[in-house]
CSV table of N, CA and C in Angstrom, one decimal:
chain,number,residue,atom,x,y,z
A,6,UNK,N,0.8,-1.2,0.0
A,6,UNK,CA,0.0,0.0,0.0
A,6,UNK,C,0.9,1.3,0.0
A,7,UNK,N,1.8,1.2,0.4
A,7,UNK,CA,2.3,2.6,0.7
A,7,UNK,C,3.4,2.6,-0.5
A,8,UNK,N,3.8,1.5,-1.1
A,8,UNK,CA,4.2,1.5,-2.6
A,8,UNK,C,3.3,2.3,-3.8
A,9,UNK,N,1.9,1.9,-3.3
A,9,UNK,CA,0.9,2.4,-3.9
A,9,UNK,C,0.9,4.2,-3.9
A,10,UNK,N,1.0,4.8,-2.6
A,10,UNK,CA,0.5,5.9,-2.4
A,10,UNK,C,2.4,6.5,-2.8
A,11,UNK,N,3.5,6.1,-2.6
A,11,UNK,CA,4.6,6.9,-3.8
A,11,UNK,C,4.2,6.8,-4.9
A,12,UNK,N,3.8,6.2,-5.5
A,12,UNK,CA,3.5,5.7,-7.0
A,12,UNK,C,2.6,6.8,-7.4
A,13,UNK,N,1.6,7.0,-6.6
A,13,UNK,CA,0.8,8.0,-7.0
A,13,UNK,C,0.8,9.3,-6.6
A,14,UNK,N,1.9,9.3,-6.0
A,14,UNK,CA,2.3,11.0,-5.7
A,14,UNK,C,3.5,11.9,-6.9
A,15,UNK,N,4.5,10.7,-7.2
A,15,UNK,CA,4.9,11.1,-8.5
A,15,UNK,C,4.4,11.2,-9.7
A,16,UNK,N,3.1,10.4,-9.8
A,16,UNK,CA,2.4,10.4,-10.7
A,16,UNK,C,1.7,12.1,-11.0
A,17,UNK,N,1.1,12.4,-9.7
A,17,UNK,CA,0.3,13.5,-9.1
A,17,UNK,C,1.6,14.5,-9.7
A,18,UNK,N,2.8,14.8,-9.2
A,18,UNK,CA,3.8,15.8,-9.2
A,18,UNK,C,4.0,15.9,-11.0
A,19,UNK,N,4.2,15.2,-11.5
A,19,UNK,CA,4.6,14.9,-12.7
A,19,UNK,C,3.0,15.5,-13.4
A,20,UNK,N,1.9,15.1,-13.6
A,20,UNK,CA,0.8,15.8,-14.1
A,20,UNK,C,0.7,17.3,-13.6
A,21,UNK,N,1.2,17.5,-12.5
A,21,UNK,CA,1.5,19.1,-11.6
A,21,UNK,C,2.2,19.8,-12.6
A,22,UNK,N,3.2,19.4,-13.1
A,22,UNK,CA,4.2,20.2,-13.8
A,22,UNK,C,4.1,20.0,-15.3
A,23,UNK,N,3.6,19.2,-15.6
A,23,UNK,CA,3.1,19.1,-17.0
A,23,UNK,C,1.6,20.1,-16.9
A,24,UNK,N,1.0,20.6,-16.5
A,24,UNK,CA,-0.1,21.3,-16.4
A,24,UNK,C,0.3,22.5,-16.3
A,25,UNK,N,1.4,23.1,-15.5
A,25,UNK,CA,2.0,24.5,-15.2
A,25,UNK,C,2.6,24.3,-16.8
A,26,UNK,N,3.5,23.5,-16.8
A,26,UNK,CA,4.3,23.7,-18.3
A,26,UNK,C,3.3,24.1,-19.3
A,27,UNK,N,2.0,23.6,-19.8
A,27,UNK,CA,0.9,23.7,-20.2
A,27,UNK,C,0.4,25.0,-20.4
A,28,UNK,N,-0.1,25.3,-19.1
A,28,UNK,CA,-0.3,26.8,-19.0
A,28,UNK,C,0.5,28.0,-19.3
A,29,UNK,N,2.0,27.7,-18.7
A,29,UNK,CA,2.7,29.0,-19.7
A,29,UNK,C,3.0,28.8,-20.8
A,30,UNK,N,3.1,28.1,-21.3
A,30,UNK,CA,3.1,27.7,-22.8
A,30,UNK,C,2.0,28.3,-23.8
A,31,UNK,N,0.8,28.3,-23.1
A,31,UNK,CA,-0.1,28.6,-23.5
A,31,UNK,C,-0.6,30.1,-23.4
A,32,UNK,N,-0.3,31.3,-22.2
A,32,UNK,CA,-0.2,31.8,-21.9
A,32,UNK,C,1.0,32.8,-22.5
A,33,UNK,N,2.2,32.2,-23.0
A,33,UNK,CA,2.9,32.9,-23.6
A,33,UNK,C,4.5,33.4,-22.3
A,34,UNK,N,4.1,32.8,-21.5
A,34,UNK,CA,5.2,33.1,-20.8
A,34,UNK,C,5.9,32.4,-20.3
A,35,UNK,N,6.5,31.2,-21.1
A,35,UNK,CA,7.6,30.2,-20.8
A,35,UNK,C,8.7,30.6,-21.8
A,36,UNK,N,9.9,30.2,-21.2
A,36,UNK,CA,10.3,30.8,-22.2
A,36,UNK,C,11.0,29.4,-23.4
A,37,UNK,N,11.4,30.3,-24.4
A,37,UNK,CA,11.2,29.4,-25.6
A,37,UNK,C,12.4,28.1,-25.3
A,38,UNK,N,12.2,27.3,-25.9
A,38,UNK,CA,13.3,26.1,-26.0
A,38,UNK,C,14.6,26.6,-27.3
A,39,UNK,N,15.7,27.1,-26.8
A,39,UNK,CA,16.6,27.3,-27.9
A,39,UNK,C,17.0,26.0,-28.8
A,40,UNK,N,17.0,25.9,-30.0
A,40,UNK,CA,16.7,25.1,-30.5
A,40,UNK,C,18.2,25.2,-31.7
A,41,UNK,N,18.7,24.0,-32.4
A,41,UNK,CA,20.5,24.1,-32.8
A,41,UNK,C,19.5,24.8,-34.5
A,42,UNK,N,20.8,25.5,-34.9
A,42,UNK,CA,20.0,26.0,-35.6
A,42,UNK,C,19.8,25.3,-37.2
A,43,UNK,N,20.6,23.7,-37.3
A,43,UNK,CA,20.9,23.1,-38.1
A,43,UNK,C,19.3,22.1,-38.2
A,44,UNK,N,19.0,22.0,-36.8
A,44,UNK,CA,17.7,21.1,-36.4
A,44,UNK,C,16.3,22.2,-36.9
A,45,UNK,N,16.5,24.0,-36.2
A,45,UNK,CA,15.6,24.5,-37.0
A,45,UNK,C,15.3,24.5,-38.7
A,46,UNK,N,16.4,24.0,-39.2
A,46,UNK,CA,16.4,24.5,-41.2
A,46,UNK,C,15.9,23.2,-41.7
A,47,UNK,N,16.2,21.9,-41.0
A,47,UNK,CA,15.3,20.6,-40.9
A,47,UNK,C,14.2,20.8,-40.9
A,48,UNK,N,13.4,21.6,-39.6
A,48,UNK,CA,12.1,21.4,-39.0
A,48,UNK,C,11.5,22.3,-40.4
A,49,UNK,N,12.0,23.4,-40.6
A,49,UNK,CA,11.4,24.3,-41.8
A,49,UNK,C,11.2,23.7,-43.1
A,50,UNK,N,12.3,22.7,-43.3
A,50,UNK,CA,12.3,21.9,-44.8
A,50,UNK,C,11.1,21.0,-44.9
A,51,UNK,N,11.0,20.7,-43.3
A,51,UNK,CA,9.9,19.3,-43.4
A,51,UNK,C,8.5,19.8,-43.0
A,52,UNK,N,8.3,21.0,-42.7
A,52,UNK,CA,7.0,21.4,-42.7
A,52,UNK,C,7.0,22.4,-44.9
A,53,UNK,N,7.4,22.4,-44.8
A,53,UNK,CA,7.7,23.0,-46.2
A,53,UNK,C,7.6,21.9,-47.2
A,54,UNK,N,8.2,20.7,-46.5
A,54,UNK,CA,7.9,19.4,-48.0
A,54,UNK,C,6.7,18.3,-47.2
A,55,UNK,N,6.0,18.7,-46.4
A,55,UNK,CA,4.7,18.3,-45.9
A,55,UNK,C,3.4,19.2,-46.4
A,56,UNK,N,3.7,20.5,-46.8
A,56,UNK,CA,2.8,21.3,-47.5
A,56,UNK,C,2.7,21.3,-49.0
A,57,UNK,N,3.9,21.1,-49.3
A,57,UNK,CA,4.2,20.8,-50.6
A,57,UNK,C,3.6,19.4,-51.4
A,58,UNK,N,3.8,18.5,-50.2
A,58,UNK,CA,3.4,17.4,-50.8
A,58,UNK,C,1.7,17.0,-50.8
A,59,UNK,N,0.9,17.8,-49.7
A,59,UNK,CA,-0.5,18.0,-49.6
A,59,UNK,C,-0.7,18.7,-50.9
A,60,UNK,N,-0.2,19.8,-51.1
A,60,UNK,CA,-0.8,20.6,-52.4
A,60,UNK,C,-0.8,19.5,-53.8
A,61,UNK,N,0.2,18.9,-53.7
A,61,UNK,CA,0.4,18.1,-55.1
A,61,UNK,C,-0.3,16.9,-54.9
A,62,UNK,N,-0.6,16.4,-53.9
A,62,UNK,CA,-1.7,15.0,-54.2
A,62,UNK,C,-2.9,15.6,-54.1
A,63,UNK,N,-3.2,16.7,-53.5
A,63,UNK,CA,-4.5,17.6,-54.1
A,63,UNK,C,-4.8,17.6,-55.2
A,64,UNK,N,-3.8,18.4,-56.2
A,64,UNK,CA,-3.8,18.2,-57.5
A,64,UNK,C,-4.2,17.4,-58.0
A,65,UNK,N,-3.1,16.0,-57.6
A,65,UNK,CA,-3.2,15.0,-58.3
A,65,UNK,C,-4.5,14.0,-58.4
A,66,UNK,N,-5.3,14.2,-57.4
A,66,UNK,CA,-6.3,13.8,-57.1
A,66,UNK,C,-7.4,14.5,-58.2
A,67,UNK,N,-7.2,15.9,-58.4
A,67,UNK,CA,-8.1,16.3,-59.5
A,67,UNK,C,-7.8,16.1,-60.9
A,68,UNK,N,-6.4,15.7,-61.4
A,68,UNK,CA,-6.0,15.0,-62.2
A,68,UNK,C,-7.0,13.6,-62.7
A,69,UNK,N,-6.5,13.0,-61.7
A,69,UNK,CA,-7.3,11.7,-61.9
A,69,UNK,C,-8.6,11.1,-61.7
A,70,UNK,N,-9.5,12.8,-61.1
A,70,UNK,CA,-11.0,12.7,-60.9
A,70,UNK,C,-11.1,14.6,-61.6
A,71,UNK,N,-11.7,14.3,-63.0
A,71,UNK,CA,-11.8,15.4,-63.8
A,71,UNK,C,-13.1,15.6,-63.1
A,72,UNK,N,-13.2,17.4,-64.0
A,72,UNK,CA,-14.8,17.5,-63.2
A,72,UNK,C,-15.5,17.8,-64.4
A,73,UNK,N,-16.8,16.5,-64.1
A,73,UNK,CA,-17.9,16.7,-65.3
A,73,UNK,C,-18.4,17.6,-65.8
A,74,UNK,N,-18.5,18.6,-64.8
A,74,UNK,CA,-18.6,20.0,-65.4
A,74,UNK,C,-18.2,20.6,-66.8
A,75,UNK,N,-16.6,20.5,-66.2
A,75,UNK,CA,-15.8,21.2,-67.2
A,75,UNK,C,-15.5,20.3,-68.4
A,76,UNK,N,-16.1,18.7,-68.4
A,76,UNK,CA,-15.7,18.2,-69.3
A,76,UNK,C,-17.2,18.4,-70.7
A,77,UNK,N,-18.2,18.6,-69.8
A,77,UNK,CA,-19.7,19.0,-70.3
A,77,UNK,C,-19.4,20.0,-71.0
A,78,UNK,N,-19.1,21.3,-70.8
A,78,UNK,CA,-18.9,22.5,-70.7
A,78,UNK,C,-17.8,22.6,-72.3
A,79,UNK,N,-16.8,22.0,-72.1
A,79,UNK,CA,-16.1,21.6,-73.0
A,79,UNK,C,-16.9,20.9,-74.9
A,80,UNK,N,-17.5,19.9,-74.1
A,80,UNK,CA,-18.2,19.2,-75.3
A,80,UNK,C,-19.1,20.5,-75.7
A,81,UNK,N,-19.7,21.1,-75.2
A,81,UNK,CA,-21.0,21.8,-75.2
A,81,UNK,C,-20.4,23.2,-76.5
A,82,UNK,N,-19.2,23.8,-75.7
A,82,UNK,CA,-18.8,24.7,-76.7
A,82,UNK,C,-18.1,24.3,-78.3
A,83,UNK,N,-17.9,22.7,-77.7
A,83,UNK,CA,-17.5,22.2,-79.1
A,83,UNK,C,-18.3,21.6,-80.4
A,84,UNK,N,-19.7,21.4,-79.7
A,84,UNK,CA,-20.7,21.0,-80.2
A,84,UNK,C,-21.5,22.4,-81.0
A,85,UNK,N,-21.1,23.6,-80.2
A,85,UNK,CA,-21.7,24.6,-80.9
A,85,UNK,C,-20.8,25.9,-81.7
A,86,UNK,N,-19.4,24.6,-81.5
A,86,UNK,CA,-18.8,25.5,-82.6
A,86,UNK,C,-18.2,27.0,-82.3
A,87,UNK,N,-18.2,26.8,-80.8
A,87,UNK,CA,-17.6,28.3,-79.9
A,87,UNK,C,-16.3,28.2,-79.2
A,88,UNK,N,-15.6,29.0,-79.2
A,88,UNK,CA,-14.4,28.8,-78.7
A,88,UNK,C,-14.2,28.6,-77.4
A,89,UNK,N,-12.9,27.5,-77.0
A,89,UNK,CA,-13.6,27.2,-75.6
A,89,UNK,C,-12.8,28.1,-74.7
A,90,UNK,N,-12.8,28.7,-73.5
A,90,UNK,CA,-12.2,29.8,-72.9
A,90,UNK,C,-11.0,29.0,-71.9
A,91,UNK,N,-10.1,29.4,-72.2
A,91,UNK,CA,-8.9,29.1,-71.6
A,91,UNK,C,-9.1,28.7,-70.3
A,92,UNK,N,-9.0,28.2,-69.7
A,92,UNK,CA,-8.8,27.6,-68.5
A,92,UNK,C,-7.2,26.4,-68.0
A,93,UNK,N,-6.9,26.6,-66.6
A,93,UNK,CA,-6.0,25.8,-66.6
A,93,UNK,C,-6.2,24.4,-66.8
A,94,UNK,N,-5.7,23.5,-67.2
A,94,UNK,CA,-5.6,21.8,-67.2
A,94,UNK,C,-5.3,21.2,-66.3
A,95,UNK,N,-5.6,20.4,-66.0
A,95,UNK,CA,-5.2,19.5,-64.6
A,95,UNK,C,-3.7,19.1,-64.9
A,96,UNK,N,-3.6,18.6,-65.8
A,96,UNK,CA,-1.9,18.4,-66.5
A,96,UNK,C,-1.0,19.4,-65.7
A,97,UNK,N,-1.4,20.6,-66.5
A,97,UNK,CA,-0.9,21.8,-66.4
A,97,UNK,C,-0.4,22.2,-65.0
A,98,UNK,N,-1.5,22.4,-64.6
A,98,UNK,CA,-2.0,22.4,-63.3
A,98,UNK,C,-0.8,21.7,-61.8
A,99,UNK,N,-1.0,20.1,-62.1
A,99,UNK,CA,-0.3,19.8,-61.7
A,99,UNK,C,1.5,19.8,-61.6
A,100,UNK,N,2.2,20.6,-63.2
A,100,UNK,CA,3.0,20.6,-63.3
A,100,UNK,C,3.5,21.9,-62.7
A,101,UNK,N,2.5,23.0,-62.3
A,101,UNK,CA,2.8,24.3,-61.9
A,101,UNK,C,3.3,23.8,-60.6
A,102,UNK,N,2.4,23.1,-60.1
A,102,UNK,CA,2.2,22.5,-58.5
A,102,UNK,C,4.2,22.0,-58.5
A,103,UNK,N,3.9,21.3,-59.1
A,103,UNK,CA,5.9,20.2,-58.8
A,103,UNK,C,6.9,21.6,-58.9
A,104,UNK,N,6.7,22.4,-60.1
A,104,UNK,CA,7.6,23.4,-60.2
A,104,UNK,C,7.4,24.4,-58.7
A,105,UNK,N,6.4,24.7,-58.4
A,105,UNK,CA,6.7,25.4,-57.1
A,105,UNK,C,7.3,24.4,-56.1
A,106,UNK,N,7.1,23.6,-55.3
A,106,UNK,CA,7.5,22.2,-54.5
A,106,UNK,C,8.6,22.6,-55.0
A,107,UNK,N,9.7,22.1,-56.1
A,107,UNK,CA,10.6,21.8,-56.3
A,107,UNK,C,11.7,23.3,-55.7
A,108,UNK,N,11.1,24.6,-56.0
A,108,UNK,CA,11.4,25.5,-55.8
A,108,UNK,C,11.8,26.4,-54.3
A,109,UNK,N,10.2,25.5,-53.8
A,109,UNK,CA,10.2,26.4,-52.3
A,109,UNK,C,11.0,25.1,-51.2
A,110,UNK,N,11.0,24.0,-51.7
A,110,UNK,CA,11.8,22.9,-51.2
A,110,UNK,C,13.1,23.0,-51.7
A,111,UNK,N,13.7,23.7,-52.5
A,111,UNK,CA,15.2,23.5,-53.3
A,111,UNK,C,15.2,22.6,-54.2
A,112,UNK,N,15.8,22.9,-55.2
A,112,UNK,CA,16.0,21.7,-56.0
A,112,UNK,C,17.6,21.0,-56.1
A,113,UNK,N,17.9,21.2,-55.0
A,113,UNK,CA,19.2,20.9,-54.7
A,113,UNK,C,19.0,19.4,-53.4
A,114,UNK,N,17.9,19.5,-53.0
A,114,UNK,CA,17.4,18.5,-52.3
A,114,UNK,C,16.7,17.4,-53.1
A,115,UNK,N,16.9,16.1,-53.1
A,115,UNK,CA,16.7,14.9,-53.9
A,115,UNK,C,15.0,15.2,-54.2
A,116,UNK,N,14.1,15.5,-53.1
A,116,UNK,CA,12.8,15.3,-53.4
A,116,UNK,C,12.8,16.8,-54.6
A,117,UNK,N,13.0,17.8,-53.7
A,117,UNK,CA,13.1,19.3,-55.0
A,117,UNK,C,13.3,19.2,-56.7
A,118,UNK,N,14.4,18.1,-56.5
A,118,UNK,CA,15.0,17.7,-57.8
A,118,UNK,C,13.6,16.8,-58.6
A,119,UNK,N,13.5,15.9,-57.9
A,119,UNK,CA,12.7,15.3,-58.6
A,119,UNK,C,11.4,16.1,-59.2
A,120,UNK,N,10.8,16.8,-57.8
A,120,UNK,CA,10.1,17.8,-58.3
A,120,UNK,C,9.8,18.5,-59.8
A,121,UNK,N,11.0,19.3,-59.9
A,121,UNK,CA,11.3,20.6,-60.8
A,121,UNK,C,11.2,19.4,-62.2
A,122,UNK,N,12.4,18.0,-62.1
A,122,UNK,CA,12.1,17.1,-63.1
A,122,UNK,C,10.8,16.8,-63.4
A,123,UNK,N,10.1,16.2,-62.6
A,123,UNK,CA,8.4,16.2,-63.3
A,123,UNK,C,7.8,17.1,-63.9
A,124,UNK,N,8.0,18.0,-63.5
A,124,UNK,CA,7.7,19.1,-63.8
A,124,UNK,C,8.0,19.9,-65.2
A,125,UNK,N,8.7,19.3,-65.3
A,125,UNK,CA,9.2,19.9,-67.0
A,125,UNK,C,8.7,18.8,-68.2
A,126,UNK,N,8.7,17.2,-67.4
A,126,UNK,CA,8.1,16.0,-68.1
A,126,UNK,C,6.8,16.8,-68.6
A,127,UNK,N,5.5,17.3,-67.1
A,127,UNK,CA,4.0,17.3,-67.1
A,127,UNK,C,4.3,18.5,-68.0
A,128,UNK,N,4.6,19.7,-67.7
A,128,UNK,CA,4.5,20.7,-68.6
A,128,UNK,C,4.6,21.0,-69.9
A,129,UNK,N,3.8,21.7,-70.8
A,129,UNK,CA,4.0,21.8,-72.5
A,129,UNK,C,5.2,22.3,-73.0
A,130,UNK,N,5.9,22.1,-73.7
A,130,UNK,CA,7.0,22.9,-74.2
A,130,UNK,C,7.0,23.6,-75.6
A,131,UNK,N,6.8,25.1,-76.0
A,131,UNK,CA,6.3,25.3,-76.8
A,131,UNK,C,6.8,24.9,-78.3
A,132,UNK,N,8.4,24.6,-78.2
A,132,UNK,CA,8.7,24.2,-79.1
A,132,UNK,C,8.8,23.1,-79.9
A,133,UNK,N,8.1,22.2,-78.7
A,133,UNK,CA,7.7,21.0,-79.1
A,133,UNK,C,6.5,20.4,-79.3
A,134,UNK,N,5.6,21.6,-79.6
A,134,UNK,CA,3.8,21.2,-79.8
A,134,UNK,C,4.0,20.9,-81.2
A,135,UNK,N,3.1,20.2,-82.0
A,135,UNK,CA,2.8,20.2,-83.2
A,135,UNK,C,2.2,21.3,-83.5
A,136,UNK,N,2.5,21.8,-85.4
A,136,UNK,CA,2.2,22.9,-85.9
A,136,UNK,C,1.0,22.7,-86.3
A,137,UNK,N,0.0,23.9,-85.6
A,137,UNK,CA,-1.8,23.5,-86.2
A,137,UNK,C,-1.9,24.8,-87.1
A,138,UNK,N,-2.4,24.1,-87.8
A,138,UNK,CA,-3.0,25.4,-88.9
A,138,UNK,C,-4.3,24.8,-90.0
């Protein structure tokens, strides 16, 4: 029993100080944890290629679920012989997406690289469209 009742006093102490820590934290008056500044440029890369990579399977998600709208919309101006109004492409779209990632992540970083590379794959290159006339 009395194993019991230390047991649950450091328990008690330890929730004590994690509750204060809590509060000024929250509060704004603790003060900050200095942090190495090699570990900060890490934490920045990886919230940076955690945003990057949400935006692009966003994308990619509308890539590979088109919206019937626009595909309606499309048939509809083609059917009446009207020009259809520029809009971006999911292609497109997606390849804007890799070129930013690649850029706001570095492309000096293996993911960046790959990036910027797809990116120039997904994207049109004008010199390379066929001649319409």
């Amino acid at each position: 029993v009395v194993m019991d009742l230390t047991r649950l006093a450091v328990d008690a102490g330890q929730f004590i100080n994690r509750a204060v820590q809590y509060t000024e934290e929250s509060i704004g008056q603790a003060d900050k944890t200095e942090l190495d500044p090699g570990l900060e440029q890490l934490l920045a890369l990886a919230d940076a290629t955690k945003t990057c990579t949400d935006k692009i399977i966003c994308q990619t998600e509308v890539l590979l679920q088109p919206n019937p709208g626009a595909r309606l919309e499309d048939r509809l101006y083609e059917h009446l012989d009207w020009s259809v109004p520029s809009r971006p492409r999911a292609l497109e779209a997606l390849g804007d997406q890799m070129t930013q990632a690649g850029l706001e992540i570095g492309s000096t970083t293996p993911y960046g690289d790959v990036c910027v590379f797809s990116s120039c794959i997904l994207l049109p290159h004008p010199h390379l469209s066929p001649v319409r006339g």
